[in-house]
Short mmCIF file of C-alpha atoms and ligand atoms in Angstrom, two decimals:
data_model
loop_
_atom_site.label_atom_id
_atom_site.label_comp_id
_atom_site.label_asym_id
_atom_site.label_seq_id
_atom_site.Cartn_x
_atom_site.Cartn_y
_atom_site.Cartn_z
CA UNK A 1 178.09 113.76 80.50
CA UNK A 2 180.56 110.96 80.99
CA UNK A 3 181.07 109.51 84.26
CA UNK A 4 184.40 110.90 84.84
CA UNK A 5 183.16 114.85 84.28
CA UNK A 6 179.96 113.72 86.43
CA UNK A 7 182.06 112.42 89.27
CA UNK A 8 184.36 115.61 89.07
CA UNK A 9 181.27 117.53 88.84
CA UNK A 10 179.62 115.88 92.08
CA UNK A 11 183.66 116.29 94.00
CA UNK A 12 182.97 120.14 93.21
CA UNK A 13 179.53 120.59 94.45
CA UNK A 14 179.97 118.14 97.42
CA UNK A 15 183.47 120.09 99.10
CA UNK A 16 180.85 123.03 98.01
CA UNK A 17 178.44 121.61 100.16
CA UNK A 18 180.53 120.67 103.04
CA UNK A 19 181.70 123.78 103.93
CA UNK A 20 178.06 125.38 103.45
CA UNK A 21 176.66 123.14 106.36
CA UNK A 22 180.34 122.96 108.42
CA UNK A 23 179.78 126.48 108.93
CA UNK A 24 175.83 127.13 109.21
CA UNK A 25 174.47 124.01 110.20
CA UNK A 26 175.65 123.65 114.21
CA UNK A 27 174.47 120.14 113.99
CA UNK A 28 176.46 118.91 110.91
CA UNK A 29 179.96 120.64 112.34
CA UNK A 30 179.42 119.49 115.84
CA UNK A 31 179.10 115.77 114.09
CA UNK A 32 181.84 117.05 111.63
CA UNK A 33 184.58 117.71 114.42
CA UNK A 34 183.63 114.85 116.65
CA UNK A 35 184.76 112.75 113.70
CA UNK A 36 187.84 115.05 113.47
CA UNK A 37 186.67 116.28 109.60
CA UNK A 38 187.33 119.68 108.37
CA UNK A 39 185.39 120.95 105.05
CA UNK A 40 188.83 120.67 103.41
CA UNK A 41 189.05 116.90 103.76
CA UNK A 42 186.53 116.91 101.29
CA UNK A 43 188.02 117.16 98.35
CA UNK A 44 186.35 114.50 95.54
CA UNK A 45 183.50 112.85 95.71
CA UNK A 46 185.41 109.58 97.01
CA UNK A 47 185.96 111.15 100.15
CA UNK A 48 182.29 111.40 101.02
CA UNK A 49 182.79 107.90 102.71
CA UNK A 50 184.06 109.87 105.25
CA UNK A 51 181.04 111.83 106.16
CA UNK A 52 178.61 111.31 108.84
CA UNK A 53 174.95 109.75 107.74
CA UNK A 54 171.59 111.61 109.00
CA UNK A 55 168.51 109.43 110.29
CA UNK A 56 164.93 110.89 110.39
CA UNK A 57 165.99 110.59 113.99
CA UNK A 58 167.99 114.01 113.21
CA UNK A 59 165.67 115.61 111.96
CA UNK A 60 162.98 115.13 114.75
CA UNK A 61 165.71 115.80 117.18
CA UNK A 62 166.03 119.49 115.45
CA UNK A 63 162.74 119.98 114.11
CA UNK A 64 161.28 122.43 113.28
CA UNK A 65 164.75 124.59 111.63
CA UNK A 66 167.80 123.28 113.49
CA UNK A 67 169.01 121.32 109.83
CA UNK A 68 168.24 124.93 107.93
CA UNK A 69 171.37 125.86 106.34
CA UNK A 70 169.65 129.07 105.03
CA UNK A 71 168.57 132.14 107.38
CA UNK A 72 165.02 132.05 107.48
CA UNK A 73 163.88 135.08 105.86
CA UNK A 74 165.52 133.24 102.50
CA UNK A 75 163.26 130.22 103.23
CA UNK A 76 160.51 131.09 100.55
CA UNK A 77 158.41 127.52 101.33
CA UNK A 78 158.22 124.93 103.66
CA UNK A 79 156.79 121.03 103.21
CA UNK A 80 156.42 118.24 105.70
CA UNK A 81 156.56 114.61 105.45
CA UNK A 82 153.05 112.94 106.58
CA UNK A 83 154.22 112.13 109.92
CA UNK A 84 151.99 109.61 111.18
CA UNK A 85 154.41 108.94 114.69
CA UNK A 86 155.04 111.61 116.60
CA UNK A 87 156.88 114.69 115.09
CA UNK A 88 156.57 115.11 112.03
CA UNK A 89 159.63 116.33 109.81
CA UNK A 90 159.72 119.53 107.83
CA UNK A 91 162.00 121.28 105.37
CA UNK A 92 162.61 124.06 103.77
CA UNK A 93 163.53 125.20 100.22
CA UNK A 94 165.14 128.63 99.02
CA UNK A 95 164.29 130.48 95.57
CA UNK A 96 167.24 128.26 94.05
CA UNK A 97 165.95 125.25 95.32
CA UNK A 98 162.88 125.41 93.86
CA UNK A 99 163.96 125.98 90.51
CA UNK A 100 165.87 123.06 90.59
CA UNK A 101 163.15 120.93 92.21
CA UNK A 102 161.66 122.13 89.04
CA UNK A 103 164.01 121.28 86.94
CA UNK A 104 164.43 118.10 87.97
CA UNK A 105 160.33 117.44 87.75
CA UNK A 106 161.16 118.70 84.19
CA UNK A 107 163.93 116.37 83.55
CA UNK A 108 161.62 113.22 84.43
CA UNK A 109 158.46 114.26 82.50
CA UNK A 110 160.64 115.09 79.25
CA UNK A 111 162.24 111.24 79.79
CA UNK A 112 158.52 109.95 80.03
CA UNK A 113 158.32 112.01 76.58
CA UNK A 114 155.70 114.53 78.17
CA UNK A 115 156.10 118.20 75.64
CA UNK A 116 154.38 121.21 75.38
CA UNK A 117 151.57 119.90 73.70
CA UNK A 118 150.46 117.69 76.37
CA UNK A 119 147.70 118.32 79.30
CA UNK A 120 149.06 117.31 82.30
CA UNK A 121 147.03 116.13 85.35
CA UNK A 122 148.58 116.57 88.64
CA UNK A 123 146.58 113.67 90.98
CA UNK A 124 148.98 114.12 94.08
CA UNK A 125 147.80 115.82 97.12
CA UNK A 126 148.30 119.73 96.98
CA UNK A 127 149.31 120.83 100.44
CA UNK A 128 152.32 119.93 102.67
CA UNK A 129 153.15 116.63 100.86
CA UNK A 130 155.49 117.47 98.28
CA UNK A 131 154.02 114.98 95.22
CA UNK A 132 151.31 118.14 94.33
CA UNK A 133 153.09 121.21 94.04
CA UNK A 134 156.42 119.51 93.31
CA UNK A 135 154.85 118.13 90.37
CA UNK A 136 152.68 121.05 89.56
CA UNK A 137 155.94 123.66 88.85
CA UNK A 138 157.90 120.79 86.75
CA UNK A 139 155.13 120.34 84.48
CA UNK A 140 154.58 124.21 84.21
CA UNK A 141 158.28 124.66 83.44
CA UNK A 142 158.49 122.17 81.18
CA UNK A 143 155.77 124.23 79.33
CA UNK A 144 153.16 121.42 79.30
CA UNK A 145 149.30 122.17 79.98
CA UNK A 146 148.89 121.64 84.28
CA UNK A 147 145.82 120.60 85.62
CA UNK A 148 146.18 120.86 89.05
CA UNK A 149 143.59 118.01 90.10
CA UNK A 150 144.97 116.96 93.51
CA UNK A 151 143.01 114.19 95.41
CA UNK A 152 139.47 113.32 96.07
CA UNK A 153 136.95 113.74 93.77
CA UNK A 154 137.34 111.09 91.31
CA UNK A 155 133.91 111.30 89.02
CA UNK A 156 134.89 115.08 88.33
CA UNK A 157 138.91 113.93 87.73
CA UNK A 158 137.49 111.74 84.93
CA UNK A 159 135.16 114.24 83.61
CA UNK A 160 138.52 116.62 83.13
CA UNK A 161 140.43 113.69 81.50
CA UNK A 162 137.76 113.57 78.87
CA UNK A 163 136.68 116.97 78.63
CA UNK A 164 140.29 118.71 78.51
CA UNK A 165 141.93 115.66 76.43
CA UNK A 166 144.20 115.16 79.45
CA UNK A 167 147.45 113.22 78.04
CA UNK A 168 149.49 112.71 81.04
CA UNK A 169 148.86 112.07 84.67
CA UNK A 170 150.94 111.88 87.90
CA UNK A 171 149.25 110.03 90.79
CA UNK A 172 149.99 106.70 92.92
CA UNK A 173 150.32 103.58 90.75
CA UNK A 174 147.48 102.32 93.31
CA UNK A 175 145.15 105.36 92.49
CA UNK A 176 145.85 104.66 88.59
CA UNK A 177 144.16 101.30 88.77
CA UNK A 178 141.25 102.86 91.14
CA UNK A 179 140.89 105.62 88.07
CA UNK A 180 141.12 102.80 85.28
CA UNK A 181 138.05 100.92 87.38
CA UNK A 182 136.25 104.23 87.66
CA UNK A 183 136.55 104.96 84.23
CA UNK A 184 135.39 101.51 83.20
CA UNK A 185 132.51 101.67 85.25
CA UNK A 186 131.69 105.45 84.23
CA UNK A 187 130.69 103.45 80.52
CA UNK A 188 133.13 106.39 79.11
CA UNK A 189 133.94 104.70 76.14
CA UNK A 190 138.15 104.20 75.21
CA UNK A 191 137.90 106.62 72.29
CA UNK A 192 137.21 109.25 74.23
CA UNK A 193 140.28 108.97 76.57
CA UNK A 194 143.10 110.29 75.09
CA UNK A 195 145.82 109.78 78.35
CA UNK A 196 149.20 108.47 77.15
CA UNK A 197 151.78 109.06 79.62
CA UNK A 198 151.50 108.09 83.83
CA UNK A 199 153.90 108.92 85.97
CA UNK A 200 153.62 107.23 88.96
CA UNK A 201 154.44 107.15 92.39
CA UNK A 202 155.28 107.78 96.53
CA UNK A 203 154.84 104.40 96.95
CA UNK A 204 156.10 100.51 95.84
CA UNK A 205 154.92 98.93 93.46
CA UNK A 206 155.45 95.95 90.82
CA UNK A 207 156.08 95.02 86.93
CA UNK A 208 152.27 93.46 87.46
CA UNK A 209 150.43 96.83 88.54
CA UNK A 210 152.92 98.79 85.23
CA UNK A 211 151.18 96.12 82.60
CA UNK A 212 148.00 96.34 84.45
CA UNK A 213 147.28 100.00 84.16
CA UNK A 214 149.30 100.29 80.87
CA UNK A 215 146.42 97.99 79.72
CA UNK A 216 143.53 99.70 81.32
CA UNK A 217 144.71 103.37 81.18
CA UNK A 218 145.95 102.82 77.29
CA UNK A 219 149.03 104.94 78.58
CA UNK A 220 152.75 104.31 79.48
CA UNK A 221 153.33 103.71 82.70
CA UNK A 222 156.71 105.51 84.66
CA UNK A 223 158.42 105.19 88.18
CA UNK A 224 159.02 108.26 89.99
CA UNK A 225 160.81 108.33 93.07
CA UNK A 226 161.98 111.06 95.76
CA UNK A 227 161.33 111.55 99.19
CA UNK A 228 160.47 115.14 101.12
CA UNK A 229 163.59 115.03 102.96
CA UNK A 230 165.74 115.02 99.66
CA UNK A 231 163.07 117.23 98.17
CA UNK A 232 160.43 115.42 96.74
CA UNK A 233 159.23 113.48 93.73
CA UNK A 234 162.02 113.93 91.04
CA UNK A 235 165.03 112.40 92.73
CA UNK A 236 165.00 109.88 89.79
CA UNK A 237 163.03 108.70 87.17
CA UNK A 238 162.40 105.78 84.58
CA UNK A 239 162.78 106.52 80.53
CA UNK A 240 161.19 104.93 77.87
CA UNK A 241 163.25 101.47 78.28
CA UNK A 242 161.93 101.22 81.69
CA UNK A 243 164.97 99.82 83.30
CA UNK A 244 165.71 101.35 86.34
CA UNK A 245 165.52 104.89 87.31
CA UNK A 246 167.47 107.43 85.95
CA UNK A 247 169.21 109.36 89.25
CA UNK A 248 169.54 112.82 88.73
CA UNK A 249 172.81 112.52 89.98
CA UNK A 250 174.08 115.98 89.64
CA UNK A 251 171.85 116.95 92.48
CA UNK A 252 171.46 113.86 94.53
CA UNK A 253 174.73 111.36 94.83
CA UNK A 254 173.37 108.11 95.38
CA UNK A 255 175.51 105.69 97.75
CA UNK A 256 173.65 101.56 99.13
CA UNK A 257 175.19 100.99 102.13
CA UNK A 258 174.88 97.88 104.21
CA UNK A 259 171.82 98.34 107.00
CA UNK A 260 173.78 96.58 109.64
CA UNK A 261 177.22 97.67 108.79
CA UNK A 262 176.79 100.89 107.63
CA UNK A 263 179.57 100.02 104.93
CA UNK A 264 179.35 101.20 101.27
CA UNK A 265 178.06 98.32 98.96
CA UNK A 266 179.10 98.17 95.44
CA UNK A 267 176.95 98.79 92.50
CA UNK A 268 174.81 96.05 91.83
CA UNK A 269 174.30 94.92 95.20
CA UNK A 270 171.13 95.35 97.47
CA UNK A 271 170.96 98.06 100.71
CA UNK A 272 169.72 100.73 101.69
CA UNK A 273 169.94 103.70 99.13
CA UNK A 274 171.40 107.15 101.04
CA UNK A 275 171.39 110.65 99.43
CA UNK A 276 173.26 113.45 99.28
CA UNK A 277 171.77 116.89 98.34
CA UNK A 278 174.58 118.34 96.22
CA UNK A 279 172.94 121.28 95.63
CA UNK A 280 170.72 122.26 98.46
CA UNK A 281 171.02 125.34 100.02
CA UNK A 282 167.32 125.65 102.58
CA UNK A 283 168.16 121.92 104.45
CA UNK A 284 170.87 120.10 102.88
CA UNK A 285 171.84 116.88 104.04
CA UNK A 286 174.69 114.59 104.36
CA UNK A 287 174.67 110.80 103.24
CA UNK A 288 170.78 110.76 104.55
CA UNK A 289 169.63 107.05 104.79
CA UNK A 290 166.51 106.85 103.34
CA UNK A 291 165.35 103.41 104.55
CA UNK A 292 164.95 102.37 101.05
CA UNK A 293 165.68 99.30 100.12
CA UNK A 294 167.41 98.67 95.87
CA UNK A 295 170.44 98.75 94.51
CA UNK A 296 172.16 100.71 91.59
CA UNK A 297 172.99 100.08 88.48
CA UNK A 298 175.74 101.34 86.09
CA UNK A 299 176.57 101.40 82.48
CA UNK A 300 174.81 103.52 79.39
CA UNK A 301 171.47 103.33 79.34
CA UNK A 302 169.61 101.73 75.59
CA UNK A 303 168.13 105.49 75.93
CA UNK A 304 171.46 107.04 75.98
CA UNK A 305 171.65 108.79 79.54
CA UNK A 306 174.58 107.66 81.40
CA UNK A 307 173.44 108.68 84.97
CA UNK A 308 173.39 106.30 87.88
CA UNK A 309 170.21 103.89 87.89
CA UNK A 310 168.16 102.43 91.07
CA UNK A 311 166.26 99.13 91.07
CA UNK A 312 162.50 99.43 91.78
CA UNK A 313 162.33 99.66 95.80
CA UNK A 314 161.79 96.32 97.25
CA UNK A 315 161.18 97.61 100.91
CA UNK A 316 161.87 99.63 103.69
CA UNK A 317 164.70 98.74 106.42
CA UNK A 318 162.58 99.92 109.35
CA UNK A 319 159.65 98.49 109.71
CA UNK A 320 157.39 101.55 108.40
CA UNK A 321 154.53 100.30 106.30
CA UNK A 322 152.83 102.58 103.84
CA UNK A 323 149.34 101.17 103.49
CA UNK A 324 147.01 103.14 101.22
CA UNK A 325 149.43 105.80 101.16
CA UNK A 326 149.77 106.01 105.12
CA UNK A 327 152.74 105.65 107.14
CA UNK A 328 151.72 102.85 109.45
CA UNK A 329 154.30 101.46 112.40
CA UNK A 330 153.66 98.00 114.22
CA UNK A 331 154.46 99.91 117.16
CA UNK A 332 151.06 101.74 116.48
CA UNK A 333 149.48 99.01 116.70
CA UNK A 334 151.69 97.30 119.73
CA UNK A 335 150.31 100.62 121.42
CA UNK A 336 146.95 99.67 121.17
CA UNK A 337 147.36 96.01 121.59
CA UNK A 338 149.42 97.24 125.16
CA UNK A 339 146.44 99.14 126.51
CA UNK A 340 143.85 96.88 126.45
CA UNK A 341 142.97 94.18 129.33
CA UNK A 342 141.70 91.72 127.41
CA UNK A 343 144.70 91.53 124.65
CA UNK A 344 147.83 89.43 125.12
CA UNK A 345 150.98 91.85 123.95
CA UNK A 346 150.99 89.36 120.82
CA UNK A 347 150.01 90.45 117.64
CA UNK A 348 150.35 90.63 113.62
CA UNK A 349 150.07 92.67 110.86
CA UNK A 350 149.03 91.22 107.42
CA UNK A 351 148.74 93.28 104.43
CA UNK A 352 147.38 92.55 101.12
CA UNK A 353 146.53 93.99 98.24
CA UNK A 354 143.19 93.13 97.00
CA UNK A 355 141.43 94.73 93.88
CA UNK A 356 144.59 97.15 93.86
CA UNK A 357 143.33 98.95 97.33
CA UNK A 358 145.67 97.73 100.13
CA UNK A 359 144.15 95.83 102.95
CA UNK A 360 145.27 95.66 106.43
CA UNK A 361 144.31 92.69 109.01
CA UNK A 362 145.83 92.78 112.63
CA UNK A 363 145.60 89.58 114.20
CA UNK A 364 145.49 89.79 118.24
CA UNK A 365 145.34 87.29 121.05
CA UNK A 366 142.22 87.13 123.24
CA UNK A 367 143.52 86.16 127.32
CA UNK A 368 141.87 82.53 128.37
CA UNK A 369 140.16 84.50 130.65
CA UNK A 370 138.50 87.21 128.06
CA UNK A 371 138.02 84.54 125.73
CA UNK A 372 134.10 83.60 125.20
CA UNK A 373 131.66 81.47 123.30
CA UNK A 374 129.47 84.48 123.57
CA UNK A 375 129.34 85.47 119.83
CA UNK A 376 128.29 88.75 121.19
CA UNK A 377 130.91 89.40 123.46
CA UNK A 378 133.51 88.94 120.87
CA UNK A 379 131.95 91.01 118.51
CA UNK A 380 131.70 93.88 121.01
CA UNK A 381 135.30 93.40 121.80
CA UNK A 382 136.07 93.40 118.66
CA UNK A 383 134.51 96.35 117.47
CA UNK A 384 136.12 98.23 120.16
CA UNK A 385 139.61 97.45 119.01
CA UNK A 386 138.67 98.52 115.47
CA UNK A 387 138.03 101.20 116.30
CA UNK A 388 140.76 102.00 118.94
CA UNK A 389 143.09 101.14 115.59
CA UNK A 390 141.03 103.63 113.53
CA UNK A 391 141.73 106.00 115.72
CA UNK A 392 145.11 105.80 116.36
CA UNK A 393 146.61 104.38 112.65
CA UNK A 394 143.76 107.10 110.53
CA UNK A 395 143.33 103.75 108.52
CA UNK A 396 140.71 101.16 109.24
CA UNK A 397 142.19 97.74 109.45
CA UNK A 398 140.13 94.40 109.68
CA UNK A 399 140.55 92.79 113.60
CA UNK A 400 141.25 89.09 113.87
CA UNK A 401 140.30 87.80 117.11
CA UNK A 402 143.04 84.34 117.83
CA UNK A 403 142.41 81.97 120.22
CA UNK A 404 145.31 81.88 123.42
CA UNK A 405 148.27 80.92 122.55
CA UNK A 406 147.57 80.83 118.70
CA UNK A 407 149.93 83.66 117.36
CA UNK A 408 153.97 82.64 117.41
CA UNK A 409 155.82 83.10 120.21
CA UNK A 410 159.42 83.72 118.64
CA UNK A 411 162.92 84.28 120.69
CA UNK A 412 164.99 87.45 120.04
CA UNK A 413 163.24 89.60 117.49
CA UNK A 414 159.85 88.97 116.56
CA UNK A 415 158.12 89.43 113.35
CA UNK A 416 154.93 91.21 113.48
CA UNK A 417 154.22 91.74 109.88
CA UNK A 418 153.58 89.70 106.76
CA UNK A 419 153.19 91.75 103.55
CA UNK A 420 151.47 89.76 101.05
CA UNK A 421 151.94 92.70 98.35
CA UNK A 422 155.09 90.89 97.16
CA UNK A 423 156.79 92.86 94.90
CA UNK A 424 158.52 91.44 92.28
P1 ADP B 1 156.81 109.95 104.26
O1 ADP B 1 156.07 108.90 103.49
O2 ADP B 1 157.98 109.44 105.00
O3 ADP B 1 155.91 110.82 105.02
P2 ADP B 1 157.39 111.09 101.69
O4 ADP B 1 156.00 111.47 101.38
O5 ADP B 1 158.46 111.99 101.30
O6 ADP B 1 157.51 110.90 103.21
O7 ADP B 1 157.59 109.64 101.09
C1 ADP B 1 158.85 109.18 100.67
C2 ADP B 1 158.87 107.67 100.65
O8 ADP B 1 157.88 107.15 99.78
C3 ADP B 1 160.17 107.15 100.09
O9 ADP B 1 161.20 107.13 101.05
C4 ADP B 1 159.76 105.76 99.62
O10 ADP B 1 159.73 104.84 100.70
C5 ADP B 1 158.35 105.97 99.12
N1 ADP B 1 158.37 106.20 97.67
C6 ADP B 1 158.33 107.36 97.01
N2 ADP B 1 158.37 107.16 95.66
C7 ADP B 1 158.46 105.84 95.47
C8 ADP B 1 158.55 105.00 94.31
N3 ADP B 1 158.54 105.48 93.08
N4 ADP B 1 158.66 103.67 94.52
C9 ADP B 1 158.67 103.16 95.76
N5 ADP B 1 158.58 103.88 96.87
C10 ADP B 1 158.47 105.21 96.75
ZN1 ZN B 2 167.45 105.32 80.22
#
């Protein structure tokens, strides 16, 4: 399609859009008429500058089905988004939805070059996370051979790739390296392993961890990016030049928009990516800031697509960590720090990534008066924090005990984190 039919195309399906949420979504009209916008303002997709944004924030404030622009009886599933802080966020997807959730999964496995005559593994969780079954029904309606795998048990996931000449697998880049070690150390020799195509995954990663597992998989190794809130995986995808994901823009309009400002960046400049759901009819959403952190690019792509492309994402605008696939916030860990007498409210998170498994140390400040040269004491006081953070992060993290007045003391906001896992 050329960019002019696309962006007519998009104008369509976004006045569509507006008036589908102006008049059964209470939240998006009330936000609609404060800002003194009536569904027929929208008239191309230019105008969508004119729209309000939605924050996670939103959709805690009206969980569980205040965003649902559907009646409930035509909600046919629901997912959630992990949640790790307090609510967690949940949407919901019609019939139609679905089958273009599908169709988008489709879309991104035929651009990896995945056909009927491959065996697909699906190595996302199966359950309320969307990466499972939202990969699961793309690969089956592409007409490819699904192996619905999930997580966990590794030794028998291996057995199935050589047993059932598995060809393609979607999983976390990180839990493609863990499977390349496993298969290295299961002595299965190369020949046997017949995988050619990864798609991978929910979380960052870099051009280091693509060679890496392209090397120790024997496969080719492809970004795919979405987000529950949008819908899940298939938002966009890479293609066989591996230059920035493909959005499939037809569904999702892609804006970057300045964190601070809130103003619409041009292409080619870095911010925070925000969606639009074009076609959504369960829980559509407006301009919905993702927190993601890349910028587009335009122009025909060497494969030949001419959608809208994204840059790898660098980071996150908040301050959310996702350590081994876990949604961990400093404030987590500020809560912990808080509550116990012998910590001073100072602390730091530093993650790493160390023989591809991500690695969390949280450095805290002992008070003079807690501070011993009782190797015992420490230890005990240490422990006890570990596992106070076990607890209340579901990840174990390595404590740090710092002498007083050893962490820095900044003015005006503080940094608490240092990711190592640089991404390049
Ligand atoms: P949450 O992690 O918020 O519970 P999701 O499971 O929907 O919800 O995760 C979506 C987030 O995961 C995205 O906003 C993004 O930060 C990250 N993510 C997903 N796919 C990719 C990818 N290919 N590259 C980088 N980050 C990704
Ligand atoms: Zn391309």
């Amino acid at each position: 399609m050329s960019r002019e039919e696309m962006r007519e195309l998009q104008g369509k399906r976004l006045h569509k859009l507006v008036s589908l949420v102006y008049h059964n979504t209470p939240f998006y009209r009330k936000k609609m008429q404060e800002m003194n916008i009536l569904p027929e303002d929208i008239r191309t997709i230019d105008d969508i500058v004119k729209l309000p944004f939605t924050t996670k924030q939103d959709l805690r404030d009206n969980y569980p089905y205040g965003l649902l622009a559907a009646p409930r009886s035509e909600i046919v599933r629901i997912h959630a988004s992990s949640g790790t802080t307090g609510v967690p966020t949940v949407v919901g997807y019609t019939r139609r939805d679905l089958s273009i959730w599908q169709e988008a999964i489709a879309r991104c496995m035929t651009a990896y070059g995945v056909t009927r005559d491959d065996v697909f593994s699906v190595g996302y969780g199966y359950g309320l996370f969307t990466g499972g079954l939202g990969a699961h029904y793309g690969v089956e309606h592409l007409g490819a051979t699904v192996i619905p795998t999930s997580t966990g048990n590794t030794q028998k996931h291996i057995r199935l790739i050589r047993d059932l000449g598995i060809t393609g697998i979607a999983c976390t880049p990180s839990y493609a390296l863990y499977l390349a070690e496993a298969i290295e150390k299961s002595g299965i020799p190369k020949k046997d392993i017949h995988l050619r195509i990864g798609a991978f995954g929910a979380e960052p990663w870099t051009e280091n961890m693509r060679k890496e597992t392209e090397y120790r998989l024997g496969l080719n190794a492809y970004n795919l990016y979405g987000l529950s809130e949008i819908m899940g995986p298939g938002v966009s995808h890479e293609c066989e030049c591996k230059n920035g994901s493909h959005i499939v823009e037809d569904h999702f309009y892609p804006e970057i928009i300045s964190p601070d400002t809130l103003e619409t960046l041009p292409y080619g400049q870095e911010g925070e990516l925000v969606l639009t759901t074009l076609t959504k009819e369960g829980m559509p959403l407006l301009r919905y800031r993702t927190k993601d952190l890349c910028s587009l690019i335009e122009g025909k792509c060497d494969c030949g697509r001419t959608s809208i492309r994204m840059t790898p994402i660098k980071g996150r605008s908040d301050d959310m960590l996702i350590i081994r696939g876990i949604n961990v916030f400093p404030s987590q860990v500020e809560s912990v720090v808080l509550e116990m007498e012998e910590l001073e409210p100072h602390y730091m998170l530093i993650v790493d990534r160390v023989n591809n498994t991500d690695k969390l140390e949280v450095q805290v400040e002992v008070k003079p008066e807690f501070f011993s040269d009782s190797l015992n004491q420490m230890l005990e006081l240490k422990k006890r924090i570990g596992h106070r953070l076990q607890s209340v992060l579901t990840i174990s993290a390595e404590v740090k005990l710092m002498e007083p007045q050893s962490l820095e003391r900044s003015e005006g906001k503080s940094k608490h984190v240092i990711d190592k896992r640089v991404l390049a």
